[in-house]
Short mmCIF file of N, CA and C in Angstrom, two decimals:
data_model
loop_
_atom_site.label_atom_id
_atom_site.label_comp_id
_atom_site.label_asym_id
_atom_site.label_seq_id
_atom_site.Cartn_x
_atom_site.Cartn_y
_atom_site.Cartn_z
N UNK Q 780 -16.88 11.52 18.71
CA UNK Q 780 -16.38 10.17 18.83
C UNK Q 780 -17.24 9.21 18.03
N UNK Q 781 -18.25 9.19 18.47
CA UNK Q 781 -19.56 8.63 17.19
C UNK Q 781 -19.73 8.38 16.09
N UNK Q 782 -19.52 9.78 15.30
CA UNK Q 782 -19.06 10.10 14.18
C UNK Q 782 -17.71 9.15 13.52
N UNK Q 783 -16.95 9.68 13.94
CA UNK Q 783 -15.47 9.09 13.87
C UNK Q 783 -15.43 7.24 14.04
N UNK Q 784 -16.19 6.55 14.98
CA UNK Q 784 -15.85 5.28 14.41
C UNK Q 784 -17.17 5.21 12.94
N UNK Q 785 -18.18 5.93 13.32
CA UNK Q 785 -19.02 4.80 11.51
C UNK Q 785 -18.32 5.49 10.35
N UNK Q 786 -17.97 6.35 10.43
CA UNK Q 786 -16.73 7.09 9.61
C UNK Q 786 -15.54 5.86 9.13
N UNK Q 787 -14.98 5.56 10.15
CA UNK Q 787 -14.22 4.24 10.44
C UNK Q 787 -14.60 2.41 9.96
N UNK Q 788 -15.93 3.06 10.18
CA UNK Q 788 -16.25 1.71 9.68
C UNK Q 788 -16.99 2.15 8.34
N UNK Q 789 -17.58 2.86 7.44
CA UNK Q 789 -18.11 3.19 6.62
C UNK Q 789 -16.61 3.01 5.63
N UNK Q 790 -15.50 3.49 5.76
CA UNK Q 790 -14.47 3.37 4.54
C UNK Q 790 -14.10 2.01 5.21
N UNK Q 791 -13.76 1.56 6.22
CA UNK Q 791 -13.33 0.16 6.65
C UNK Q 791 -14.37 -1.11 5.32
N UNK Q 792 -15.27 -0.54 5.27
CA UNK Q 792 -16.38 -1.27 4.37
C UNK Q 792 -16.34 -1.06 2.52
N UNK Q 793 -15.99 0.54 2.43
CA UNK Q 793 -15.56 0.46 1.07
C UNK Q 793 -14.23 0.45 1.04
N UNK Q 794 -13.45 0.33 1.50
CA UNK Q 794 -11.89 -0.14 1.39
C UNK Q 794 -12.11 -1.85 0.84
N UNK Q 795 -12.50 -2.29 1.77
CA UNK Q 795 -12.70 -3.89 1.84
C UNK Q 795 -13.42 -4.13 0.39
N UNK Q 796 -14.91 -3.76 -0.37
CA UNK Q 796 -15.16 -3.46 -1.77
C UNK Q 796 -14.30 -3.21 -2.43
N UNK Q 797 -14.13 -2.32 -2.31
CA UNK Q 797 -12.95 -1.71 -3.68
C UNK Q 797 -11.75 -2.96 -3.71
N UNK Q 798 -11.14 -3.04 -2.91
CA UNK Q 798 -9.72 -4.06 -2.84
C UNK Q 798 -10.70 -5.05 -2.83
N UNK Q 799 -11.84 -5.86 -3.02
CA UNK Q 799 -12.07 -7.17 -3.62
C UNK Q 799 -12.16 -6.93 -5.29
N UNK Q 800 -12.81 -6.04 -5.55
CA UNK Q 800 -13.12 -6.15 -7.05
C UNK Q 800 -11.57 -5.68 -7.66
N UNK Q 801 -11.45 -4.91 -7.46
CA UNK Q 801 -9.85 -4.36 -7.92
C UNK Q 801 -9.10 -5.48 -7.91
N UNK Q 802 -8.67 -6.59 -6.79
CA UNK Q 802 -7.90 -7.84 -7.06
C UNK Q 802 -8.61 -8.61 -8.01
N UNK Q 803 -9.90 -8.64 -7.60
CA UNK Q 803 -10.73 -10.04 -8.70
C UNK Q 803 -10.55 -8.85 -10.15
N UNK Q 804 -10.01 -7.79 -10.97
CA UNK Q 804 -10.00 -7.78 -12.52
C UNK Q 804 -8.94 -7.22 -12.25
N UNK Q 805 -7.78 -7.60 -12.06
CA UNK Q 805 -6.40 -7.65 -11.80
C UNK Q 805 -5.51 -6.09 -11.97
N UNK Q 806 -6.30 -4.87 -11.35
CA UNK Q 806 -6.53 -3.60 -10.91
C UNK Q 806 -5.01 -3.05 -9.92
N UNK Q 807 -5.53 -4.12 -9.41
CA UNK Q 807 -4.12 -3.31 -8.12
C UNK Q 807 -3.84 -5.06 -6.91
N UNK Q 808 -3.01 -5.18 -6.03
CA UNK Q 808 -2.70 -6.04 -5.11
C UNK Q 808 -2.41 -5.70 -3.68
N UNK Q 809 -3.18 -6.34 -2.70
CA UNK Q 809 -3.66 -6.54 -1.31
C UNK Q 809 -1.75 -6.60 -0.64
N UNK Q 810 -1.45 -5.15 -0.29
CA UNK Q 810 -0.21 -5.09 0.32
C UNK Q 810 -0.52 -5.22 1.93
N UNK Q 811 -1.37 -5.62 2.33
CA UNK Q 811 -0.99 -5.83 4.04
C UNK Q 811 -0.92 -7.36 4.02
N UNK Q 812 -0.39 -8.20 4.38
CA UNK Q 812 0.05 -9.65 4.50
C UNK Q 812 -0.64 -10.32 5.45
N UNK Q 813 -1.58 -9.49 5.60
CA UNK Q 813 -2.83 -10.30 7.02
C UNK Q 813 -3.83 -10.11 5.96
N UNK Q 814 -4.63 -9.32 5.69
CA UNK Q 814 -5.69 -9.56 4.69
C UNK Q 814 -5.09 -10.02 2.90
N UNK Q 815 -4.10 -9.95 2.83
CA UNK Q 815 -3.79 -10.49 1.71
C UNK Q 815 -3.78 -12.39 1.86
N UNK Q 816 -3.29 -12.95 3.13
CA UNK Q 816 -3.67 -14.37 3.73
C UNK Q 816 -4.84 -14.49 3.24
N UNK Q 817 -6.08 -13.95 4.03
CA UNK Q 817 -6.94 -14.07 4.36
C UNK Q 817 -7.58 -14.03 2.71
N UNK Q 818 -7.44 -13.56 1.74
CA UNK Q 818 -7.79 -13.19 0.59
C UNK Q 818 -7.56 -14.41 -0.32
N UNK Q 819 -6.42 -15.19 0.00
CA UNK Q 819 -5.23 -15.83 -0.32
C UNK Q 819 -6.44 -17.20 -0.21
N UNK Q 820 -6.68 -17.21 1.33
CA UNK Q 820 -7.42 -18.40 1.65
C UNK Q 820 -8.75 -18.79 0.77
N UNK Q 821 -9.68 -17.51 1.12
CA UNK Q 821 -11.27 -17.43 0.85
C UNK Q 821 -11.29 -16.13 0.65
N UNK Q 822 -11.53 -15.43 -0.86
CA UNK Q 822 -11.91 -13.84 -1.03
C UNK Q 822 -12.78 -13.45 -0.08
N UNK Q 823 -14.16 -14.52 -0.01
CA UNK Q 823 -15.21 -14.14 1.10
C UNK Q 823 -14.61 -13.94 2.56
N UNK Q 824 -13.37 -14.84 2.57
CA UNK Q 824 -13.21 -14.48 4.28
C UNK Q 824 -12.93 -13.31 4.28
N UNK Q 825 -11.99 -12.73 3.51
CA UNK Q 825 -11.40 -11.23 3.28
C UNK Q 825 -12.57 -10.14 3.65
N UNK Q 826 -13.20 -10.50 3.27
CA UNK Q 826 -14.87 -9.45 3.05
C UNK Q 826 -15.75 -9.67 4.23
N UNK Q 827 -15.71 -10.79 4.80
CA UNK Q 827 -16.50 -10.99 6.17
C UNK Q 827 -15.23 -10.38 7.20
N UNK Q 828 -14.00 -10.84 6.95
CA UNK Q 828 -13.72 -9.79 8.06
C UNK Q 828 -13.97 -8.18 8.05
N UNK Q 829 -13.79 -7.56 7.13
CA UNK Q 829 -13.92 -6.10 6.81
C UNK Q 829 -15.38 -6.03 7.64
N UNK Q 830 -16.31 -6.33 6.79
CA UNK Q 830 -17.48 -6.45 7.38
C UNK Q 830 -18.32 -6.66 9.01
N UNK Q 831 -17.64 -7.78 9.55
CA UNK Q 831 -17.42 -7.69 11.24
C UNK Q 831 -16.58 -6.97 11.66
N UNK Q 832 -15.47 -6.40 11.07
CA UNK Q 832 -15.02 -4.88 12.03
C UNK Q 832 -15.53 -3.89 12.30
N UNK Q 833 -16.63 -3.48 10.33
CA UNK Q 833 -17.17 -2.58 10.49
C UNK Q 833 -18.07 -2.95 11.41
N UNK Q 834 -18.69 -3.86 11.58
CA UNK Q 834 -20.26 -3.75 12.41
C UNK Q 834 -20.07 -3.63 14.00
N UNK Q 835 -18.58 -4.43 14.39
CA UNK Q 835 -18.08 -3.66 15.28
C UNK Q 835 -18.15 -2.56 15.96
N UNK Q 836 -17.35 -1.95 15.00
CA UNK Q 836 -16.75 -0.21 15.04
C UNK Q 836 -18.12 0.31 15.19
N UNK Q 837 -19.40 0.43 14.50
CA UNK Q 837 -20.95 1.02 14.36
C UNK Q 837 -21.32 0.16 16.13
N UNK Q 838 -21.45 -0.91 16.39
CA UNK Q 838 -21.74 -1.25 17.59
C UNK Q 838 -21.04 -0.48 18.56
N UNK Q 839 -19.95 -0.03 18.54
CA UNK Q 839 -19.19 0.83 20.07
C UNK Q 839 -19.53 2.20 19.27
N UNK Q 840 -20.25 2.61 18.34
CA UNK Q 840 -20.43 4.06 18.14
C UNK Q 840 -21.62 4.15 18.92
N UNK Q 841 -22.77 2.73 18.55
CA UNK Q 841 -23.80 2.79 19.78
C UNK Q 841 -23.82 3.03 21.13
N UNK Q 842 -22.62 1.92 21.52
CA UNK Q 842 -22.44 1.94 23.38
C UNK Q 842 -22.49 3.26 23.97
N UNK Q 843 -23.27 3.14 24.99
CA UNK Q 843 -23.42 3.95 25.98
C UNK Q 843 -22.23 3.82 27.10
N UNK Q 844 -21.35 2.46 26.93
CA UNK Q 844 -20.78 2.49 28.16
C UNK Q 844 -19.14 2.45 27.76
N UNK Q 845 -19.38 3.39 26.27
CA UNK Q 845 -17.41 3.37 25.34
C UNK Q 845 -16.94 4.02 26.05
N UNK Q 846 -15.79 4.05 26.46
CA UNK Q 846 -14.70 4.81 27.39
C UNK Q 846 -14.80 6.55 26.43
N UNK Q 847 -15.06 7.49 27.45
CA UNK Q 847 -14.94 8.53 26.59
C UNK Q 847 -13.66 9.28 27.22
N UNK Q 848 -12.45 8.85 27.19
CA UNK Q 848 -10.89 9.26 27.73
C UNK Q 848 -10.47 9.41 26.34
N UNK Q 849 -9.61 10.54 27.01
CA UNK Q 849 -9.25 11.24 25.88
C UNK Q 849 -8.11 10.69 25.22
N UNK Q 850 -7.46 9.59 25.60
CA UNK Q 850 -6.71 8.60 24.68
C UNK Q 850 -7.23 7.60 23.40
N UNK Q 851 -8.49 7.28 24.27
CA UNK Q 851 -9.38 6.76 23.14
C UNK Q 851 -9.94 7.68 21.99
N UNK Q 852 -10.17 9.15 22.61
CA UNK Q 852 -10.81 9.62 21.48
C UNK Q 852 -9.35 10.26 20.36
N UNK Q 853 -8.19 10.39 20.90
CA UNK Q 853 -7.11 10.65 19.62
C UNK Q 853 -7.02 9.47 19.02
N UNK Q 854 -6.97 8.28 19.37
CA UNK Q 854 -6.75 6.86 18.86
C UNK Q 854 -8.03 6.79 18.04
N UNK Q 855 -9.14 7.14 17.75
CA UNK Q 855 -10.22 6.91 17.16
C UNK Q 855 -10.40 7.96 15.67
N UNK Q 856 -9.51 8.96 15.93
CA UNK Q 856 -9.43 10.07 15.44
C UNK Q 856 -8.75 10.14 14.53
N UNK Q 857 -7.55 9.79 15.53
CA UNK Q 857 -6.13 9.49 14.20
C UNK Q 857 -6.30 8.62 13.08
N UNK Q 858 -6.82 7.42 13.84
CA UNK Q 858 -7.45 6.08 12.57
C UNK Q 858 -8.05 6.73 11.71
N UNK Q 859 -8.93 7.70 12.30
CA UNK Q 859 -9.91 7.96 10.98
C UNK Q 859 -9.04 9.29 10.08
N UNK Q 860 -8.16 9.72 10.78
CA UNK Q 860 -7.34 10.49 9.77
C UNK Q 860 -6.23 9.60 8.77
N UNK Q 861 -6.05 9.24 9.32
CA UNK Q 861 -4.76 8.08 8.88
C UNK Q 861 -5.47 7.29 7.79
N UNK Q 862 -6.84 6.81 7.68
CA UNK Q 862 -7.56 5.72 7.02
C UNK Q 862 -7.30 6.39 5.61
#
């Protein structure tokens, strides 16, 4: 489970890189319509959110007190397959 969110947040972090520089030298375009807003608004906001999810996601890889049910751990799993 551990594994699987900094996993989660480790590409959550180069996803968020790559899709800033790739939009800023006109590479490729931000198809989800929530971070494409957000991109829209302030590139930096785009990048601070990525960034507080990941540190997030690494903070509940810490917790001692993360739900370890086994719904959470396919939901944690899948994300990171799916990512």
């Amino acid at each position: 489970m551990k594994e699987n969110l900094q996993y989660l947040a480790f590409i959550n972090l180069l996803d968020g890189l790559l899709t800033f520089f790739g939009i800023r030298l006109w590479l490729i375009e931000e198809v989800n319509l929530i971070m494409d807003f957000l991109y829209t608004i302030e590139p930096l906001l785009f990048l601070s959110v990525k960034a507080v999810f990941s540190g997030f996601l690494i903070l509940l890889s810490t917790s001692t007190n993360f739900p370890t049910q086994t719904k959470v751990k396919v939901l944690a799993r899948g994300a990171a397959y799916l990512y």
